[in-house]
Amino acid sequence: MLISCGDALIDFVPTRNADGREAVMPAVGGSCLNVAIGMARLGAPTGFVGGISTDLFGRMIAEHATASHVELGLATRSDHQTTLAFVRIVAGESHYAFYDAETATRNWTYRRGSIPFADVEALHVGSTTLVNDQGAAETKALIADARMSSTISFDPNCRPNLVKDKPAYLARTAEFAGSADLIKMSDVDFAYLYGEEPYQQRASMLLGQGTSLVVITLGNNGAIAWHARAGQIEVAAPKVEVADTIGAGDSFQAALLFALHKQGRLARQQLKAISIDELGRALSFAANCAGLTCTRPGADPPWSHEIAWPL
């Protein structure tokens, strides 16, 4: 099984009403839930770990995840309210206003012994988990238990408007990255975390501390990756008509993990031994899945019947 741990929320995505005026439409989201949904829709056995409310929006989240074949037996249901995020698109980038005080996601706690890690091929973490002290501490405990047998995937998916103490946030990001076998981030995240540092310089540092694969997505310019053994590789982004970019990075992450799983290269030792051809195939598949997600509003990753895995 593949597991994603973290945020589950409702995005209010921009649209237009019948009169052409601005409006918003509720859509299930949350970076880590999106990753779980993306992996499950492509056909990987997938579970979600995190807090989901029992309120109206929480029921929407649970129904959406279940319909996408995500196993929710490891999630924690509570009567805390659901996190809400209002989205505006500025210069092609999604900007968020979060309402996240005392929510089900923030009040999630890791139940030690509840997850059979021997059956978990990979654990994905990141996003708003890094902002909240309790969530970060609980997730670190989860990683510590998982790391003995499971590959750790990490995407910081930064939310600067939630960060109150940037030096502490940067230190926490470095700590999570130090535990990860696979790190993916966008070019926007990279700039927030590392400024104008060259991509290759930071990738070399991360590989040197034990990470096997570092990927940076570049929007319309595709993605670039560095692997400890296979070296550097770049892939192009597909040409698509963009509705919005909400969930595109999560779709990329989900498809990359699925592709590595499909190739038998997701387990830690197998990931270390991946070939440049296998890596290129996985990254191209991920870019195509992200491109398809951009053609429709909200975080709506593709199903297996919509995008074929290259045999």
mmCIF file of C-alpha atoms in Angstrom:
data_model
loop_
_atom_site.group_PDB
_atom_site.id
_atom_site.type_symbol
_atom_site.label_atom_id
_atom_site.label_comp_id
_atom_site.label_asym_id
_atom_site.label_seq_id
_atom_site.Cartn_x
_atom_site.Cartn_y
_atom_site.Cartn_z
ATOM 1 C CA MET A 1 0.000 0.000 0.000
ATOM 2 C CA LEU A 2 0.978 3.633 -0.578
ATOM 3 C CA ILE A 3 0.028 6.138 2.131
ATOM 4 C CA SER A 4 -0.263 9.920 2.102
ATOM 5 C CA CYS A 5 -0.399 11.789 5.411
ATOM 6 C CA GLY A 6 -1.428 15.400 5.900
ATOM 7 C CA ASP A 7 -4.062 17.937 4.961
ATOM 8 C CA ALA A 8 -7.621 17.393 3.720
ATOM 9 C CA LEU A 9 -9.716 20.504 3.100
ATOM 10 C CA ILE A 10 -12.208 22.295 0.890
ATOM 11 C CA ASP A 11 -10.913 24.667 -1.783
ATOM 12 C CA PHE A 12 -13.252 27.417 -2.932
ATOM 13 C CA VAL A 13 -12.054 27.758 -6.508
ATOM 14 C CA PRO A 14 -12.765 30.779 -8.737
ATOM 15 C CA THR A 15 -15.473 30.570 -11.370
ATOM 16 C CA ARG A 16 -18.082 32.810 -13.022
ATOM 17 C CA ASN A 17 -21.834 32.824 -12.481
ATOM 18 C CA ALA A 18 -24.440 33.085 -15.220
ATOM 19 C CA ASP A 19 -24.075 36.882 -15.248
ATOM 20 C CA GLY A 20 -20.327 36.645 -15.694
ATOM 21 C CA ARG A 21 -19.553 37.885 -12.201
ATOM 22 C CA GLU A 22 -16.862 36.318 -10.025
ATOM 23 C CA ALA A 23 -17.994 33.392 -7.889
ATOM 24 C CA VAL A 24 -16.446 30.460 -6.048
ATOM 25 C CA MET A 25 -17.154 26.740 -6.210
ATOM 26 C CA PRO A 26 -16.352 24.283 -3.383
ATOM 27 C CA ALA A 27 -14.008 21.452 -4.347
ATOM 28 C CA VAL A 28 -12.313 18.795 -2.236
ATOM 29 C CA GLY A 29 -8.602 19.485 -1.870
ATOM 30 C CA GLY A 30 -5.601 19.480 0.412
ATOM 31 C CA SER A 31 -2.203 18.628 -1.016
ATOM 32 C CA CYS A 32 -1.717 15.316 0.763
ATOM 33 C CA LEU A 33 -5.290 14.168 0.164
ATOM 34 C CA ASN A 34 -4.875 15.118 -3.509
ATOM 35 C CA VAL A 35 -1.777 12.909 -3.690
ATOM 36 C CA ALA A 36 -3.696 9.991 -2.181
ATOM 37 C CA ILE A 37 -6.565 10.479 -4.620
ATOM 38 C CA GLY A 38 -4.175 10.737 -7.564
ATOM 39 C CA MET A 39 -2.396 7.487 -6.682
ATOM 40 C CA ALA A 40 -5.650 5.616 -6.050
ATOM 41 C CA ARG A 41 -7.262 6.781 -9.294
ATOM 42 C CA LEU A 42 -4.267 5.524 -11.256
ATOM 43 C CA GLY A 43 -4.685 2.090 -9.684
ATOM 44 C CA ALA A 44 -2.300 1.902 -6.712
ATOM 45 C CA PRO A 45 -3.641 0.582 -3.385
ATOM 46 C CA THR A 46 -3.710 3.800 -1.373
ATOM 47 C CA GLY A 47 -4.601 4.989 2.121
ATOM 48 C CA PHE A 48 -4.904 8.440 3.690
ATOM 49 C CA VAL A 49 -3.712 9.289 7.195
ATOM 50 C CA GLY A 50 -4.880 12.543 8.744
ATOM 51 C CA GLY A 51 -7.823 14.343 10.302
ATOM 52 C CA ILE A 52 -11.195 14.538 8.535
ATOM 53 C CA SER A 53 -14.136 16.330 10.084
ATOM 54 C CA THR A 54 -17.605 14.853 10.533
ATOM 55 C CA ASP A 55 -19.150 18.201 9.487
ATOM 56 C CA LEU A 56 -20.782 18.903 6.118
ATOM 57 C CA PHE A 57 -17.479 19.576 4.376
ATOM 58 C CA GLY A 58 -15.793 16.614 6.047
ATOM 59 C CA ARG A 59 -18.499 14.348 4.671
ATOM 60 C CA MET A 60 -17.817 15.801 1.212
ATOM 61 C CA ILE A 61 -14.127 14.977 1.634
ATOM 62 C CA ALA A 62 -14.790 11.414 2.823
ATOM 63 C CA GLU A 63 -17.269 10.715 0.020
ATOM 64 C CA HIS A 64 -14.895 12.103 -2.602
ATOM 65 C CA ALA A 65 -11.941 10.099 -1.312
ATOM 66 C CA THR A 66 -13.953 6.885 -1.055
ATOM 67 C CA ALA A 67 -15.310 7.344 -4.585
ATOM 68 C CA SER A 68 -11.688 7.620 -5.759
ATOM 69 C CA HIS A 69 -10.855 4.300 -3.993
ATOM 70 C CA VAL A 70 -8.785 5.832 -1.174
ATOM 71 C CA GLU A 71 -8.837 3.710 1.993
ATOM 72 C CA LEU A 72 -9.860 5.914 4.946
ATOM 73 C CA GLY A 73 -9.580 3.323 7.718
ATOM 74 C CA LEU A 74 -6.374 5.000 8.938
ATOM 75 C CA ALA A 75 -7.853 8.518 8.970
ATOM 76 C CA THR A 76 -9.131 10.153 12.176
ATOM 77 C CA ARG A 77 -12.699 11.500 12.124
ATOM 78 C CA SER A 78 -13.582 14.264 14.595
ATOM 79 C CA ASP A 79 -16.152 17.010 15.139
ATOM 80 C CA HIS A 80 -13.533 19.733 14.649
ATOM 81 C CA GLN A 81 -14.397 21.881 11.655
ATOM 82 C CA THR A 82 -12.921 21.400 8.188
ATOM 83 C CA THR A 83 -10.101 23.610 6.918
ATOM 84 C CA LEU A 84 -11.307 25.990 4.198
ATOM 85 C CA ALA A 85 -9.122 27.594 1.523
ATOM 86 C CA PHE A 86 -10.197 30.357 -0.848
ATOM 87 C CA VAL A 87 -8.250 30.474 -4.102
ATOM 88 C CA ARG A 88 -7.430 33.291 -6.516
ATOM 89 C CA ILE A 89 -5.363 32.902 -9.669
ATOM 90 C CA VAL A 90 -2.734 35.643 -10.023
ATOM 91 C CA ALA A 91 -0.402 35.614 -13.044
ATOM 92 C CA GLY A 92 -1.116 31.929 -13.571
ATOM 93 C CA GLU A 93 -0.264 30.958 -9.978
ATOM 94 C CA SER A 94 -2.761 29.845 -7.337
ATOM 95 C CA HIS A 95 -2.841 32.007 -4.199
ATOM 96 C CA TYR A 96 -4.646 30.821 -1.072
ATOM 97 C CA ALA A 97 -6.382 32.322 1.959
ATOM 98 C CA PHE A 98 -6.673 29.605 4.637
ATOM 99 C CA TYR A 99 -9.146 29.297 7.506
ATOM 100 C CA ASP A 100 -7.416 26.659 9.584
ATOM 101 C CA ALA A 101 -7.791 27.356 13.329
ATOM 102 C CA GLU A 102 -8.792 24.386 15.517
ATOM 103 C CA THR A 103 -9.613 22.203 12.522
ATOM 104 C CA ALA A 104 -9.731 18.431 12.096
ATOM 105 C CA THR A 105 -6.445 18.519 10.197
ATOM 106 C CA ARG A 106 -4.693 20.523 12.925
ATOM 107 C CA ASN A 107 -6.021 18.308 15.703
ATOM 108 C CA TRP A 108 -4.926 15.011 14.130
ATOM 109 C CA THR A 109 -2.732 12.784 16.301
ATOM 110 C CA TYR A 110 -0.712 9.772 15.215
ATOM 111 C CA ARG A 111 -1.927 6.525 16.762
ATOM 112 C CA ARG A 112 1.218 4.517 17.400
ATOM 113 C CA GLY A 113 0.898 0.904 16.270
ATOM 114 C CA SER A 114 -2.140 1.598 14.083
ATOM 115 C CA ILE A 115 -0.344 1.285 10.730
ATOM 116 C CA PRO A 116 1.142 -1.997 9.450
ATOM 117 C CA PHE A 117 4.288 -0.446 7.989
ATOM 118 C CA ALA A 118 5.582 -3.804 6.745
ATOM 119 C CA ASP A 119 2.803 -3.554 4.141
ATOM 120 C CA VAL A 120 3.441 0.116 3.316
ATOM 121 C CA GLU A 121 5.723 0.611 0.327
ATOM 122 C CA ALA A 122 5.880 4.396 0.622
ATOM 123 C CA LEU A 123 4.717 7.213 2.892
ATOM 124 C CA HIS A 124 4.177 10.703 1.471
ATOM 125 C CA VAL A 125 4.205 13.789 3.730
ATOM 126 C CA GLY A 126 4.417 17.575 3.453
ATOM 127 C CA SER A 127 2.406 20.745 2.823
ATOM 128 C CA THR A 128 0.694 22.526 5.747
ATOM 129 C CA THR A 129 1.961 19.843 8.147
ATOM 130 C CA LEU A 130 5.170 21.876 8.305
ATOM 131 C CA VAL A 131 3.410 24.992 9.568
ATOM 132 C CA ASN A 132 1.660 23.597 12.633
ATOM 133 C CA ASP A 133 3.815 22.542 15.590
ATOM 134 C CA GLN A 134 1.544 19.702 16.673
ATOM 135 C CA GLY A 135 1.028 18.370 13.156
ATOM 136 C CA ALA A 136 4.756 18.462 12.452
ATOM 137 C CA ALA A 137 5.581 16.633 15.692
ATOM 138 C CA GLU A 138 2.980 13.938 15.032
ATOM 139 C CA THR A 139 4.190 13.489 11.449
ATOM 140 C CA LYS A 140 7.816 13.201 12.563
ATOM 141 C CA ALA A 141 6.791 10.388 14.922
ATOM 142 C CA LEU A 142 4.997 8.717 12.016
ATOM 143 C CA ILE A 143 8.087 9.027 9.788
ATOM 144 C CA ALA A 144 10.320 7.590 12.517
ATOM 145 C CA ASP A 145 8.182 4.443 12.656
ATOM 146 C CA ALA A 146 7.711 4.193 8.885
ATOM 147 C CA ARG A 147 11.316 4.725 7.856
ATOM 148 C CA MET A 148 12.485 1.273 8.915
ATOM 149 C CA SER A 149 10.539 -0.367 6.066
ATOM 150 C CA SER A 150 8.917 2.337 3.892
ATOM 151 C CA THR A 151 10.230 4.854 1.360
ATOM 152 C CA ILE A 152 9.637 8.433 2.543
ATOM 153 C CA SER A 153 8.361 10.946 -0.015
ATOM 154 C CA PHE A 154 8.350 14.673 0.799
ATOM 155 C CA ASP A 155 6.901 17.747 -0.913
ATOM 156 C CA PRO A 156 7.103 20.976 1.158
ATOM 157 C CA ASN A 157 4.348 22.574 -0.973
ATOM 158 C CA CYS A 158 4.986 25.863 0.829
ATOM 159 C CA ARG A 159 2.186 28.119 2.038
ATOM 160 C CA PRO A 160 4.013 31.373 2.893
ATOM 161 C CA ASN A 161 0.858 33.121 4.128
ATOM 162 C CA LEU A 162 0.590 30.547 6.936
ATOM 163 C CA VAL A 163 4.231 30.855 8.014
ATOM 164 C CA LYS A 164 4.712 33.085 11.070
ATOM 165 C CA ASP A 165 8.346 32.221 11.845
ATOM 166 C CA LYS A 166 10.287 31.629 8.630
ATOM 167 C CA PRO A 167 13.627 30.585 10.221
ATOM 168 C CA ALA A 168 11.795 27.905 12.263
ATOM 169 C CA TYR A 169 9.907 26.838 9.155
ATOM 170 C CA LEU A 170 13.131 26.518 7.159
ATOM 171 C CA ALA A 171 14.692 24.441 9.936
ATOM 172 C CA ARG A 172 11.673 22.151 10.004
ATOM 173 C CA THR A 173 11.736 21.788 6.217
ATOM 174 C CA ALA A 174 15.413 20.794 6.392
ATOM 175 C CA GLU A 175 14.604 18.220 9.073
ATOM 176 C CA PHE A 176 11.850 16.637 6.973
ATOM 177 C CA ALA A 177 14.078 16.673 3.885
ATOM 178 C CA GLY A 178 16.790 14.909 5.875
ATOM 179 C CA SER A 179 14.439 11.961 6.429
ATOM 180 C CA ALA A 180 13.231 11.715 2.823
ATOM 181 C CA ASP A 181 14.229 9.295 0.076
ATOM 182 C CA LEU A 182 12.357 11.294 -2.578
ATOM 183 C CA ILE A 183 11.926 15.081 -2.522
ATOM 184 C CA LYS A 184 9.777 16.981 -5.000
ATOM 185 C CA MET A 185 9.126 20.724 -4.992
ATOM 186 C CA SER A 186 8.028 23.400 -7.427
ATOM 187 C CA ASP A 187 10.295 26.170 -8.648
ATOM 188 C CA VAL A 188 8.148 28.596 -6.627
ATOM 189 C CA ASP A 189 8.695 26.543 -3.461
ATOM 190 C CA PHE A 190 12.415 26.373 -4.200
ATOM 191 C CA ALA A 191 12.652 30.158 -4.495
ATOM 192 C CA TYR A 192 10.829 30.612 -1.179
ATOM 193 C CA LEU A 193 13.079 28.117 0.608
ATOM 194 C CA TYR A 194 16.461 28.711 -1.031
ATOM 195 C CA GLY A 195 16.284 32.028 -2.874
ATOM 196 C CA GLU A 196 18.576 32.213 -5.914
ATOM 197 C CA GLU A 197 20.702 29.202 -5.011
ATOM 198 C CA PRO A 198 21.347 27.090 -8.140
ATOM 199 C CA TYR A 199 19.067 24.060 -8.368
ATOM 200 C CA GLN A 200 21.943 21.655 -8.905
ATOM 201 C CA GLN A 201 23.831 22.918 -5.869
ATOM 202 C CA ARG A 202 20.901 22.279 -3.535
ATOM 203 C CA ALA A 203 20.123 18.932 -5.211
ATOM 204 C CA SER A 204 23.729 17.805 -4.713
ATOM 205 C CA MET A 205 23.517 18.701 -1.041
ATOM 206 C CA LEU A 206 20.265 16.759 -0.600
ATOM 207 C CA LEU A 207 21.650 13.738 -2.436
ATOM 208 C CA GLY A 208 24.751 13.924 -0.301
ATOM 209 C CA GLN A 209 22.728 13.588 2.888
ATOM 210 C CA GLY A 210 21.082 10.374 1.685
ATOM 211 C CA THR A 211 18.129 11.345 -0.516
ATOM 212 C CA SER A 212 17.930 9.191 -3.660
ATOM 213 C CA LEU A 213 15.842 11.444 -5.936
ATOM 214 C CA VAL A 214 15.293 15.223 -6.056
ATOM 215 C CA VAL A 215 12.728 16.659 -8.498
ATOM 216 C CA ILE A 216 11.899 20.289 -9.250
ATOM 217 C CA THR A 217 8.826 21.045 -11.333
ATOM 218 C CA LEU A 218 9.056 24.078 -13.598
ATOM 219 C CA GLY A 219 5.463 24.681 -14.720
ATOM 220 C CA ASN A 220 5.276 25.044 -18.498
ATOM 221 C CA ASN A 221 8.974 24.174 -18.702
ATOM 222 C CA GLY A 222 8.527 20.613 -17.442
ATOM 223 C CA ALA A 223 10.652 19.177 -14.667
ATOM 224 C CA ILE A 224 14.276 18.497 -13.830
ATOM 225 C CA ALA A 225 15.522 15.716 -11.565
ATOM 226 C CA TRP A 226 18.733 14.494 -9.999
ATOM 227 C CA HIS A 227 19.303 10.905 -8.937
ATOM 228 C CA ALA A 228 22.195 9.744 -6.794
ATOM 229 C CA ARG A 229 23.147 7.017 -9.299
ATOM 230 C CA ALA A 230 21.389 7.790 -12.604
ATOM 231 C CA GLY A 231 22.370 11.462 -12.725
ATOM 232 C CA GLN A 232 20.431 14.451 -14.059
ATOM 233 C CA ILE A 233 17.413 14.306 -16.386
ATOM 234 C CA GLU A 234 14.893 16.812 -17.760
ATOM 235 C CA VAL A 235 11.403 16.177 -19.145
ATOM 236 C CA ALA A 236 9.070 18.471 -21.060
ATOM 237 C CA ALA A 237 5.586 19.533 -20.041
ATOM 238 C CA PRO A 238 2.715 18.677 -22.388
ATOM 239 C CA LYS A 239 1.039 21.508 -24.298
ATOM 240 C CA VAL A 240 -2.463 21.885 -22.864
ATOM 241 C CA GLU A 241 -5.219 24.476 -22.545
ATOM 242 C CA VAL A 242 -5.045 25.450 -18.882
ATOM 243 C CA ALA A 243 -8.224 25.877 -16.825
ATOM 244 C CA ASP A 244 -6.187 26.386 -13.644
ATOM 245 C CA THR A 245 -3.103 24.904 -11.998
ATOM 246 C CA ILE A 246 -4.776 23.851 -8.733
ATOM 247 C CA GLY A 247 -3.569 20.378 -7.769
ATOM 248 C CA ALA A 248 -1.141 20.069 -10.679
ATOM 249 C CA GLY A 249 1.877 19.577 -8.411
ATOM 250 C CA ASP A 250 -0.018 17.043 -6.324
ATOM 251 C CA SER A 251 -1.021 15.178 -9.469
ATOM 252 C CA PHE A 252 2.622 15.137 -10.569
ATOM 253 C CA GLN A 253 3.660 13.765 -7.168
ATOM 254 C CA ALA A 254 0.960 11.089 -7.188
ATOM 255 C CA ALA A 255 1.775 9.991 -10.729
ATOM 256 C CA LEU A 256 5.508 9.869 -10.009
ATOM 257 C CA LEU A 257 4.977 7.632 -6.970
ATOM 258 C CA PHE A 258 2.547 5.479 -8.948
ATOM 259 C CA ALA A 259 4.993 5.153 -11.853
ATOM 260 C CA LEU A 260 7.846 4.134 -9.558
ATOM 261 C CA HIS A 261 5.512 1.631 -7.881
ATOM 262 C CA LYS A 262 4.447 0.289 -11.292
ATOM 263 C CA GLN A 263 8.090 -0.218 -12.287
ATOM 264 C CA GLY A 264 8.982 -1.919 -9.023
ATOM 265 C CA ARG A 265 11.314 1.008 -8.214
ATOM 266 C CA LEU A 266 9.571 2.631 -5.251
ATOM 267 C CA ALA A 267 11.016 0.567 -2.397
ATOM 268 C CA ARG A 268 14.125 2.266 -0.977
ATOM 269 C CA GLN A 269 16.768 -0.084 -2.376
ATOM 270 C CA GLN A 270 14.993 -0.332 -5.736
ATOM 271 C CA LEU A 271 14.741 3.463 -5.995
ATOM 272 C CA LYS A 272 18.491 3.709 -5.431
ATOM 273 C CA ALA A 273 19.066 1.360 -8.384
ATOM 274 C CA ILE A 274 16.676 2.951 -10.926
ATOM 275 C CA SER A 275 18.001 3.459 -14.461
ATOM 276 C CA ILE A 276 17.923 6.743 -16.352
ATOM 277 C CA ASP A 277 15.371 5.298 -18.815
ATOM 278 C CA GLU A 278 13.041 4.165 -16.041
ATOM 279 C CA LEU A 279 13.323 7.512 -14.340
ATOM 280 C CA GLY A 280 12.609 9.393 -17.562
ATOM 281 C CA ARG A 281 9.514 7.301 -18.185
ATOM 282 C CA ALA A 282 8.228 7.932 -14.663
ATOM 283 C CA LEU A 283 8.838 11.685 -14.855
ATOM 284 C CA SER A 284 7.225 12.017 -18.304
ATOM 285 C CA PHE A 285 4.164 10.121 -17.084
ATOM 286 C CA ALA A 286 3.966 12.439 -14.063
ATOM 287 C CA ALA A 287 4.225 15.540 -16.264
ATOM 288 C CA ASN A 288 1.426 14.288 -18.511
ATOM 289 C CA CYS A 289 -0.828 13.579 -15.532
ATOM 290 C CA ALA A 290 -0.169 17.073 -14.167
ATOM 291 C CA GLY A 291 -0.930 18.548 -17.587
ATOM 292 C CA LEU A 292 -4.261 16.771 -17.775
ATOM 293 C CA THR A 293 -5.142 18.048 -14.287
ATOM 294 C CA CYS A 294 -4.512 21.617 -15.489
ATOM 295 C CA THR A 295 -7.199 21.269 -18.167
ATOM 296 C CA ARG A 296 -10.030 21.148 -15.607
ATOM 297 C CA PRO A 297 -10.878 23.359 -12.622
ATOM 298 C CA GLY A 298 -9.912 22.370 -9.095
ATOM 299 C CA ALA A 299 -7.772 19.450 -7.957
ATOM 300 C CA ASP A 300 -9.095 16.706 -10.241
ATOM 301 C CA PRO A 301 -6.274 14.230 -11.026
ATOM 302 C CA PRO A 302 -6.697 11.706 -13.845
ATOM 303 C CA TRP A 303 -8.067 8.185 -13.675
ATOM 304 C CA SER A 304 -6.235 5.236 -15.178
ATOM 305 C CA HIS A 305 -8.647 5.061 -18.119
ATOM 306 C CA GLU A 306 -7.848 8.687 -19.024
ATOM 307 C CA ILE A 307 -4.071 8.371 -19.254
ATOM 308 C CA ALA A 308 -2.352 5.110 -20.102
ATOM 309 C CA TRP A 309 0.801 3.980 -18.344
ATOM 310 C CA PRO A 310 3.443 3.468 -21.106
ATOM 311 C CA LEU A 311 4.189 -0.246 -21.411
#
